[in-house]
PDB file of C-alpha atoms and ligand atoms in Angstrom:
ATOM      1  CA  UNK A   1      15.540  -5.037 -12.464  1.00 92.00           C
ATOM      2  CA  UNK A   2      11.738  -5.269 -12.164  1.00 98.00           C
ATOM      3  CA  UNK A   3       9.975  -2.688 -10.008  1.00 98.00           C
ATOM      4  CA  UNK A   4       7.029  -2.969  -7.629  1.00 98.00           C
ATOM      5  CA  UNK A   5       5.413   0.337  -6.686  1.00 98.00           C
ATOM      6  CA  UNK A   6       3.142   0.583  -3.653  1.00 98.00           C
ATOM      7  CA  UNK A   7       1.028   3.718  -3.253  1.00 98.00           C
ATOM      8  CA  UNK A   8      -0.182   4.262   0.311  1.00 98.00           C
ATOM      9  CA  UNK A   9      -2.495   7.109   1.354  1.00 98.00           C
ATOM     10  CA  UNK A  10      -1.036   7.200   4.866  1.00 97.00           C
ATOM     11  CA  UNK A  11       2.246   6.242   6.469  1.00 94.00           C
ATOM     12  CA  UNK A  12       1.237   2.809   7.783  1.00 92.00           C
ATOM     13  CA  UNK A  13      -1.260   1.466   5.240  1.00 97.00           C
ATOM     14  CA  UNK A  14       1.398  -0.297   3.179  1.00 98.00           C
ATOM     15  CA  UNK A  15       2.614  -2.206   6.233  1.00 98.00           C
ATOM     16  CA  UNK A  16      -0.698  -3.777   7.298  1.00 97.00           C
ATOM     17  CA  UNK A  17      -1.992  -4.492   3.817  1.00 97.00           C
ATOM     18  CA  UNK A  18       1.012  -5.169   1.569  1.00 98.00           C
ATOM     19  CA  UNK A  19       3.977  -5.737   3.912  1.00 98.00           C
ATOM     20  CA  UNK A  20       4.175  -9.392   2.896  1.00 98.00           C
ATOM     21  CA  UNK A  21       4.156  -8.599  -0.840  1.00 98.00           C
ATOM     22  CA  UNK A  22       6.868  -5.984  -0.343  1.00 98.00           C
ATOM     23  CA  UNK A  23       9.192  -8.386   1.510  1.00 98.00           C
ATOM     24  CA  UNK A  24       8.445 -11.204  -0.939  1.00 98.00           C
ATOM     25  CA  UNK A  25       9.205  -9.131  -4.053  1.00 98.00           C
ATOM     26  CA  UNK A  26      12.326  -7.741  -2.409  1.00 98.00           C
ATOM     27  CA  UNK A  27      13.468 -11.336  -1.877  1.00 98.00           C
ATOM     28  CA  UNK A  28      12.764 -12.084  -5.556  1.00 97.00           C
ATOM     29  CA  UNK A  29      15.278  -9.368  -6.462  1.00 98.00           C
ATOM     30  CA  UNK A  30      12.792  -6.656  -7.430  1.00 98.00           C
ATOM     31  CA  UNK A  31      13.234  -3.006  -6.612  1.00 98.00           C
ATOM     32  CA  UNK A  32      10.330  -2.033  -4.319  1.00 98.00           C
ATOM     33  CA  UNK A  33       9.315   1.597  -3.976  1.00 98.00           C
ATOM     34  CA  UNK A  34       6.695   2.804  -1.492  1.00 98.00           C
ATOM     35  CA  UNK A  35       5.037   6.200  -1.974  1.00 98.00           C
ATOM     36  CA  UNK A  36       3.289   7.574   1.114  1.00 98.00           C
ATOM     37  CA  UNK A  37       1.026  10.414   0.040  1.00 98.00           C
ATOM     38  CA  UNK A  38       0.711  11.595   3.660  1.00 98.00           C
ATOM     39  CA  UNK A  39       1.794  10.585   7.162  1.00 97.00           C
ATOM     40  CA  UNK A  40      -1.752   9.820   8.321  1.00 96.00           C
ATOM     41  CA  UNK A  41      -1.000  12.579  10.786  1.00 96.00           C
ATOM     42  CA  UNK A  42      -4.576  13.738  11.375  1.00 97.00           C
ATOM     43  CA  UNK A  43      -6.692  10.662  10.758  1.00 95.00           C
ATOM     44  CA  UNK A  44      -4.598   7.664  11.777  1.00 91.00           C
ATOM     45  CA  UNK A  45      -2.575   8.891  14.760  1.00 91.00           C
ATOM     46  CA  UNK A  46      -5.209   9.209  17.503  1.00 92.00           C
ATOM     47  CA  UNK A  47      -2.918   7.813  20.190  1.00 92.00           C
ATOM     48  CA  UNK A  48      -0.313  10.522  19.529  1.00 94.00           C
ATOM     49  CA  UNK A  49      -2.926  13.319  19.603  1.00 96.00           C
ATOM     50  CA  UNK A  50      -4.267  11.956  22.903  1.00 96.00           C
ATOM     51  CA  UNK A  51      -0.741  12.021  24.356  1.00 96.00           C
ATOM     52  CA  UNK A  52      -0.494  15.757  23.587  1.00 97.00           C
ATOM     53  CA  UNK A  53       1.893  15.685  20.612  1.00 97.00           C
ATOM     54  CA  UNK A  54       1.858  18.557  18.089  1.00 97.00           C
ATOM     55  CA  UNK A  55       1.167  18.134  14.381  1.00 97.00           C
ATOM     56  CA  UNK A  56       4.865  18.512  13.548  1.00 97.00           C
ATOM     57  CA  UNK A  57       5.855  15.970  16.241  1.00 97.00           C
ATOM     58  CA  UNK A  58       3.320  13.496  14.893  1.00 96.00           C
ATOM     59  CA  UNK A  59       4.499  13.858  11.300  1.00 97.00           C
ATOM     60  CA  UNK A  60       8.071  13.293  12.336  1.00 97.00           C
ATOM     61  CA  UNK A  61       7.206  10.240  14.499  1.00 96.00           C
ATOM     62  CA  UNK A  62       5.143   8.708  11.701  1.00 96.00           C
ATOM     63  CA  UNK A  63       7.910   9.448   9.188  1.00 97.00           C
ATOM     64  CA  UNK A  64      10.471   7.606  11.347  1.00 97.00           C
ATOM     65  CA  UNK A  65       8.148   4.632  11.985  1.00 96.00           C
ATOM     66  CA  UNK A  66       7.297   4.176   8.297  1.00 97.00           C
ATOM     67  CA  UNK A  67      10.933   4.561   7.246  1.00 98.00           C
ATOM     68  CA  UNK A  68      11.975   1.884   9.721  1.00 98.00           C
ATOM     69  CA  UNK A  69       9.181  -0.457   8.556  1.00 98.00           C
ATOM     70  CA  UNK A  70      10.156   0.043   4.889  1.00 98.00           C
ATOM     71  CA  UNK A  71      13.783  -0.728   5.732  1.00 98.00           C
ATOM     72  CA  UNK A  72      12.791  -4.024   7.419  1.00 98.00           C
ATOM     73  CA  UNK A  73      10.670  -4.979   4.397  1.00 98.00           C
ATOM     74  CA  UNK A  74      13.379  -4.010   1.895  1.00 98.00           C
ATOM     75  CA  UNK A  75      11.690  -1.030   0.209  1.00 98.00           C
ATOM     76  CA  UNK A  76      12.737   2.494  -0.738  1.00 98.00           C
ATOM     77  CA  UNK A  77      10.209   4.987   0.579  1.00 98.00           C
ATOM     78  CA  UNK A  78       9.218   8.501  -0.458  1.00 98.00           C
ATOM     79  CA  UNK A  79       6.900  10.779   1.486  1.00 98.00           C
ATOM     80  CA  UNK A  80       4.893  13.312  -0.514  1.00 98.00           C
ATOM     81  CA  UNK A  81       3.463  15.061   2.598  1.00 98.00           C
ATOM     82  CA  UNK A  82       0.211  15.965   0.799  1.00 98.00           C
ATOM     83  CA  UNK A  83      -1.845  16.095   4.020  1.00 98.00           C
ATOM     84  CA  UNK A  84      -4.612  13.748   5.175  1.00 98.00           C
ATOM     85  CA  UNK A  85      -8.221  13.873   6.441  1.00 98.00           C
ATOM     86  CA  UNK A  86      -8.775  15.144   3.869  1.00 98.00           C
ATOM     87  CA  UNK A  87      -6.149  14.139   1.344  1.00 98.00           C
ATOM     88  CA  UNK A  88      -6.613  16.756  -1.395  1.00 97.00           C
ATOM     89  CA  UNK A  89      -5.634  15.785  -4.924  1.00 98.00           C
ATOM     90  CA  UNK A  90      -3.936  18.857  -6.380  1.00 98.00           C
ATOM     91  CA  UNK A  91      -2.511  19.161  -9.923  1.00 98.00           C
ATOM     92  CA  UNK A  92       0.960  19.152  -8.302  1.00 98.00           C
ATOM     93  CA  UNK A  93       0.323  15.863  -6.469  1.00 98.00           C
ATOM     94  CA  UNK A  94      -1.100  14.292  -9.635  1.00 98.00           C
ATOM     95  CA  UNK A  95       1.947  15.346 -11.651  1.00 98.00           C
ATOM     96  CA  UNK A  96       4.379  14.067  -8.991  1.00 98.00           C
ATOM     97  CA  UNK A  97       2.783  10.637  -9.177  1.00 98.00           C
ATOM     98  CA  UNK A  98       2.800  10.574 -12.992  1.00 98.00           C
ATOM     99  CA  UNK A  99       6.495  11.497 -12.973  1.00 98.00           C
ATOM    100  CA  UNK A 100       7.161   8.730 -10.398  1.00 98.00           C
ATOM    101  CA  UNK A 101       5.524   6.179 -12.700  1.00 98.00           C
ATOM    102  CA  UNK A 102       7.416   7.531 -15.703  1.00 98.00           C
ATOM    103  CA  UNK A 103      10.801   7.603 -13.964  1.00 98.00           C
ATOM    104  CA  UNK A 104      10.551   4.220 -12.211  1.00 98.00           C
ATOM    105  CA  UNK A 105       8.528   2.321 -14.867  1.00 98.00           C
ATOM    106  CA  UNK A 106       6.730  -0.036 -12.447  1.00 98.00           C
ATOM    107  CA  UNK A 107       6.017  -3.618 -13.531  1.00 98.00           C
ATOM    108  CA  UNK A 108       3.354  -3.992 -10.833  1.00 98.00           C
ATOM    109  CA  UNK A 109       1.390  -1.436  -8.789  1.00 98.00           C
ATOM    110  CA  UNK A 110      -0.374  -2.014  -5.452  1.00 98.00           C
ATOM    111  CA  UNK A 111      -2.822   0.403  -3.864  1.00 98.00           C
ATOM    112  CA  UNK A 112      -6.090   0.716  -1.900  1.00 98.00           C
ATOM    113  CA  UNK A 113      -9.600  -0.603  -2.616  1.00 98.00           C
ATOM    114  CA  UNK A 114     -11.967   1.149  -5.038  1.00 98.00           C
ATOM    115  CA  UNK A 115     -14.467   2.076  -2.317  1.00 98.00           C
ATOM    116  CA  UNK A 116     -14.336   2.487   1.460  1.00 98.00           C
ATOM    117  CA  UNK A 117     -17.256   4.033   3.383  1.00 98.00           C
ATOM    118  CA  UNK A 118     -15.021   4.469   6.447  1.00 97.00           C
ATOM    119  CA  UNK A 119     -12.133   6.291   4.819  1.00 97.00           C
ATOM    120  CA  UNK A 120     -12.309   8.887   2.020  1.00 98.00           C
ATOM    121  CA  UNK A 121      -8.540   9.159   1.549  1.00 98.00           C
ATOM    122  CA  UNK A 122      -8.086   5.498   0.577  1.00 98.00           C
ATOM    123  CA  UNK A 123     -10.396   5.304  -2.488  1.00 98.00           C
ATOM    124  CA  UNK A 124      -9.314   8.813  -3.487  1.00 98.00           C
ATOM    125  CA  UNK A 125      -5.762   7.464  -3.612  1.00 98.00           C
ATOM    126  CA  UNK A 126      -6.930   4.534  -5.750  1.00 98.00           C
ATOM    127  CA  UNK A 127      -8.664   6.830  -8.236  1.00 98.00           C
ATOM    128  CA  UNK A 128      -5.534   9.004  -8.344  1.00 98.00           C
ATOM    129  CA  UNK A 129      -3.297   5.984  -9.003  1.00 99.00           C
ATOM    130  CA  UNK A 130      -5.529   4.741 -11.833  1.00 98.00           C
ATOM    131  CA  UNK A 131      -5.652   8.209 -13.404  1.00 98.00           C
ATOM    132  CA  UNK A 132      -1.887   8.703 -13.099  1.00 98.00           C
ATOM    133  CA  UNK A 133      -1.240   5.301 -14.658  1.00 98.00           C
ATOM    134  CA  UNK A 134      -3.359   6.381 -17.653  1.00 98.00           C
ATOM    135  CA  UNK A 135      -1.579   9.763 -17.882  1.00 98.00           C
ATOM    136  CA  UNK A 136       1.832   8.085 -17.611  1.00 98.00           C
ATOM    137  CA  UNK A 137       0.892   5.937 -20.624  1.00 98.00           C
ATOM    138  CA  UNK A 138      -0.019   8.982 -22.734  1.00 98.00           C
ATOM    139  CA  UNK A 139       2.731   9.891 -25.195  1.00 98.00           C
ATOM    140  CA  UNK A 140       1.765  13.559 -25.138  1.00 98.00           C
ATOM    141  CA  UNK A 141       2.023  14.011 -21.347  1.00 98.00           C
ATOM    142  CA  UNK A 142       4.948  16.371 -20.611  1.00 98.00           C
ATOM    143  CA  UNK A 143       7.785  14.469 -18.933  1.00 98.00           C
ATOM    144  CA  UNK A 144      11.531  13.943 -19.274  1.00 98.00           C
ATOM    145  CA  UNK A 145      10.867  10.178 -19.033  1.00 98.00           C
ATOM    146  CA  UNK A 146       9.267   7.780 -21.547  1.00 98.00           C
ATOM    147  CA  UNK A 147       5.649   6.549 -21.298  1.00 98.00           C
ATOM    148  CA  UNK A 148       4.975   3.420 -19.253  1.00 98.00           C
ATOM    149  CA  UNK A 149       3.546   0.119 -20.546  1.00 98.00           C
ATOM    150  CA  UNK A 150       0.521  -1.510 -18.903  1.00 98.00           C
ATOM    151  CA  UNK A 151       1.547  -2.578 -15.391  1.00 98.00           C
ATOM    152  CA  UNK A 152      -1.116  -4.649 -13.580  1.00 98.00           C
ATOM    153  CA  UNK A 153      -2.762  -2.916 -10.631  1.00 98.00           C
ATOM    154  CA  UNK A 154      -3.714  -4.989  -7.598  1.00 98.00           C
ATOM    155  CA  UNK A 155      -5.768  -3.612  -4.716  1.00 98.00           C
ATOM    156  CA  UNK A 156      -4.798  -4.646  -1.225  1.00 98.00           C
ATOM    157  CA  UNK A 157      -7.302  -5.657   1.421  1.00 98.00           C
ATOM    158  CA  UNK A 158      -9.115  -2.823   3.223  1.00 98.00           C
ATOM    159  CA  UNK A 159      -9.802  -2.866   6.960  1.00 97.00           C
ATOM    160  CA  UNK A 160     -13.446  -3.929   6.577  1.00 97.00           C
ATOM    161  CA  UNK A 161     -13.456  -5.779   3.248  1.00 98.00           C
ATOM    162  CA  UNK A 162     -17.159  -6.754   3.293  1.00 97.00           C
ATOM    163  CA  UNK A 163     -18.200  -3.075   3.435  1.00 98.00           C
ATOM    164  CA  UNK A 164     -15.759  -2.059   0.693  1.00 98.00           C
ATOM    165  CA  UNK A 165     -17.045  -4.437  -2.006  1.00 97.00           C
ATOM    166  CA  UNK A 166     -13.631  -6.069  -1.903  1.00 98.00           C
ATOM    167  CA  UNK A 167     -13.367  -9.260  -3.953  1.00 98.00           C
ATOM    168  CA  UNK A 168     -10.439 -11.637  -3.576  1.00 98.00           C
ATOM    169  CA  UNK A 169      -8.879 -12.407  -6.959  1.00 97.00           C
ATOM    170  CA  UNK A 170      -5.469 -13.498  -5.665  1.00 98.00           C
ATOM    171  CA  UNK A 171      -4.075 -14.887  -2.419  1.00 98.00           C
ATOM    172  CA  UNK A 172      -0.361 -14.306  -2.036  1.00 98.00           C
ATOM    173  CA  UNK A 173       1.567 -16.809   0.095  1.00 98.00           C
ATOM    174  CA  UNK A 174       3.624 -14.659   2.479  1.00 98.00           C
ATOM    175  CA  UNK A 175       4.568 -17.454   4.914  1.00 98.00           C
ATOM    176  CA  UNK A 176       8.298 -17.132   4.150  1.00 98.00           C
ATOM    177  CA  UNK A 177       8.351 -13.418   5.019  1.00 98.00           C
ATOM    178  CA  UNK A 178       5.636 -13.138   7.656  1.00 98.00           C
ATOM    179  CA  UNK A 179       8.076 -12.647  10.529  1.00 98.00           C
ATOM    180  CA  UNK A 180       9.447  -9.575   8.745  1.00 98.00           C
ATOM    181  CA  UNK A 181       5.939  -8.261   8.182  1.00 98.00           C
ATOM    182  CA  UNK A 182       5.246  -8.659  11.906  1.00 98.00           C
ATOM    183  CA  UNK A 183       8.471  -6.790  12.754  1.00 98.00           C
ATOM    184  CA  UNK A 184       7.467  -4.010  10.370  1.00 98.00           C
ATOM    185  CA  UNK A 185       4.004  -3.846  11.973  1.00 97.00           C
ATOM    186  CA  UNK A 186       5.652  -3.481  15.368  1.00 97.00           C
ATOM    187  CA  UNK A 187       7.422  -0.326  14.120  1.00 95.00           C
ATOM    188  CA  UNK A 188       4.007   1.354  14.001  1.00 92.00           C
ATOM    189  CA  UNK A 189       3.761   2.059  17.732  1.00 87.00           C
ATOM    190  CA  UNK A 190       0.977   4.617  17.230  1.00 79.00           C
ATOM    191  CA  UNK A 191      -1.310   1.761  16.108  1.00 86.00           C
ATOM    192  CA  UNK A 192      -0.335  -1.110  18.395  1.00 89.00           C
ATOM    193  CA  UNK A 193      -3.964  -2.308  18.446  1.00 89.00           C
ATOM    194  CA  UNK A 194      -3.567  -3.409  14.808  1.00 94.00           C
ATOM    195  CA  UNK A 195      -0.583  -5.767  15.245  1.00 96.00           C
ATOM    196  CA  UNK A 196      -2.646  -8.722  16.450  1.00 97.00           C
ATOM    197  CA  UNK A 197      -5.536  -7.838  14.152  1.00 97.00           C
ATOM    198  CA  UNK A 198      -3.426  -8.045  10.978  1.00 97.00           C
ATOM    199  CA  UNK A 199      -1.658 -11.173  12.218  1.00 98.00           C
ATOM    200  CA  UNK A 200      -5.102 -12.790  12.491  1.00 98.00           C
ATOM    201  CA  UNK A 201      -6.052 -11.562   9.002  1.00 98.00           C
ATOM    202  CA  UNK A 202      -2.866 -13.111   7.565  1.00 98.00           C
ATOM    203  CA  UNK A 203      -3.634 -16.446   9.296  1.00 98.00           C
ATOM    204  CA  UNK A 204      -7.223 -16.462   8.019  1.00 98.00           C
ATOM    205  CA  UNK A 205      -6.139 -15.662   4.472  1.00 98.00           C
ATOM    206  CA  UNK A 206      -3.458 -18.362   4.821  1.00 98.00           C
ATOM    207  CA  UNK A 207      -6.120 -20.984   5.604  1.00 98.00           C
ATOM    208  CA  UNK A 208      -8.138 -19.814   2.581  1.00 98.00           C
ATOM    209  CA  UNK A 209      -5.016 -19.883   0.382  1.00 98.00           C
ATOM    210  CA  UNK A 210      -4.463 -23.481   1.433  1.00 98.00           C
ATOM    211  CA  UNK A 211      -8.083 -24.386   0.698  1.00 98.00           C
ATOM    212  CA  UNK A 212      -7.842 -22.830  -2.789  1.00 98.00           C
ATOM    213  CA  UNK A 213      -4.494 -24.371  -3.735  1.00 97.00           C
ATOM    214  CA  UNK A 214      -4.309 -27.720  -1.976  1.00 97.00           C
ATOM    215  CA  UNK A 215      -1.023 -26.602  -0.424  1.00 97.00           C
ATOM    216  CA  UNK A 216      -0.152 -25.945   3.189  1.00 96.00           C
ATOM    217  CA  UNK A 217       0.035 -22.148   3.570  1.00 98.00           C
ATOM    218  CA  UNK A 218       0.298 -20.431   6.948  1.00 98.00           C
ATOM    219  CA  UNK A 219       0.032 -16.745   6.080  1.00 98.00           C
ATOM    220  CA  UNK A 220      -1.335 -14.921   3.046  1.00 98.00           C
ATOM    221  CA  UNK A 221      -2.433 -11.495   1.808  1.00 98.00           C
ATOM    222  CA  UNK A 222      -5.543 -10.951  -0.331  1.00 98.00           C
ATOM    223  CA  UNK A 223      -5.635  -8.834  -3.496  1.00 98.00           C
ATOM    224  CA  UNK A 224      -8.208  -7.716  -6.041  1.00 98.00           C
ATOM    225  CA  UNK A 225      -7.320  -7.188  -9.693  1.00 98.00           C
ATOM    226  CA  UNK A 226      -8.351  -4.072 -11.598  1.00 98.00           C
ATOM    227  CA  UNK A 227      -7.409  -5.267 -15.097  1.00 97.00           C
ATOM    228  CA  UNK A 228      -7.663  -8.793 -16.543  1.00 97.00           C
ATOM    229  CA  UNK A 229      -4.647 -11.089 -16.628  1.00 95.00           C
ATOM    230  CA  UNK A 230      -3.200 -11.736 -20.082  1.00 95.00           C
ATOM    231  CA  UNK A 231      -1.321 -14.824 -21.220  1.00 94.00           C
ATOM    232  CA  UNK A 232      -1.235 -17.892 -23.402  1.00 96.00           C
ATOM    233  CA  UNK A 233      -3.074 -20.062 -20.908  1.00 94.00           C
ATOM    234  CA  UNK A 234      -5.723 -19.840 -18.218  1.00 90.00           C
ATOM    235  CA  UNK A 235      -4.356 -20.794 -14.817  1.00 75.00           C
TER     236      UNK A 235
HETATM  237 ZN1   ZN B   1      -4.859   4.846   5.773  1.00 84.38          ZN
END
């Protein structure tokens, strides 16, 4: 079975930005595994802080929301609870991610954009993912699991793409699974203001996907490639 791995800095990022891809690959019969490095407990839970919740309450609410969203989308989810704002990359966190790649041998990896002037945790996660992919390929890296091949890495769309030097290299048609993405978004009650926003983004990208393919596409997600595509033909 092929495996898609999605690495999310905070508990909800994977839902807004890659929820369609997750549901789509699940429907194709892939195993989909989401890794949440943190719960977004400090930086992306303002509504819960304003309502007087404690740090532990917030982590447990965000855990439950993200677990429910992953279930709707058809993904396994693991929380590494590494802390956020700031997300600190420790040797332990780096090794956990390398061992995840080694154990699960992903065929495709999705993560954040390379830069983001509004959020330090997101590009830090991207740099960590790229480094761990390299380490997981190294034959000498200590691990009970074999080295990985060369899975493509795609970056999902950041919140303000123009400021993040985000370039669209692929538009993924998520029309068939959009209703599930919307349901998953609605699990994230701490960020209700983003439900309509990311529905609008999916519609806009759907129009652009139609314009670039000549097909009728209602909803899409945008991705940027890190490595070139390889094959016997240019398509
Ligand atoms: Zn985030």
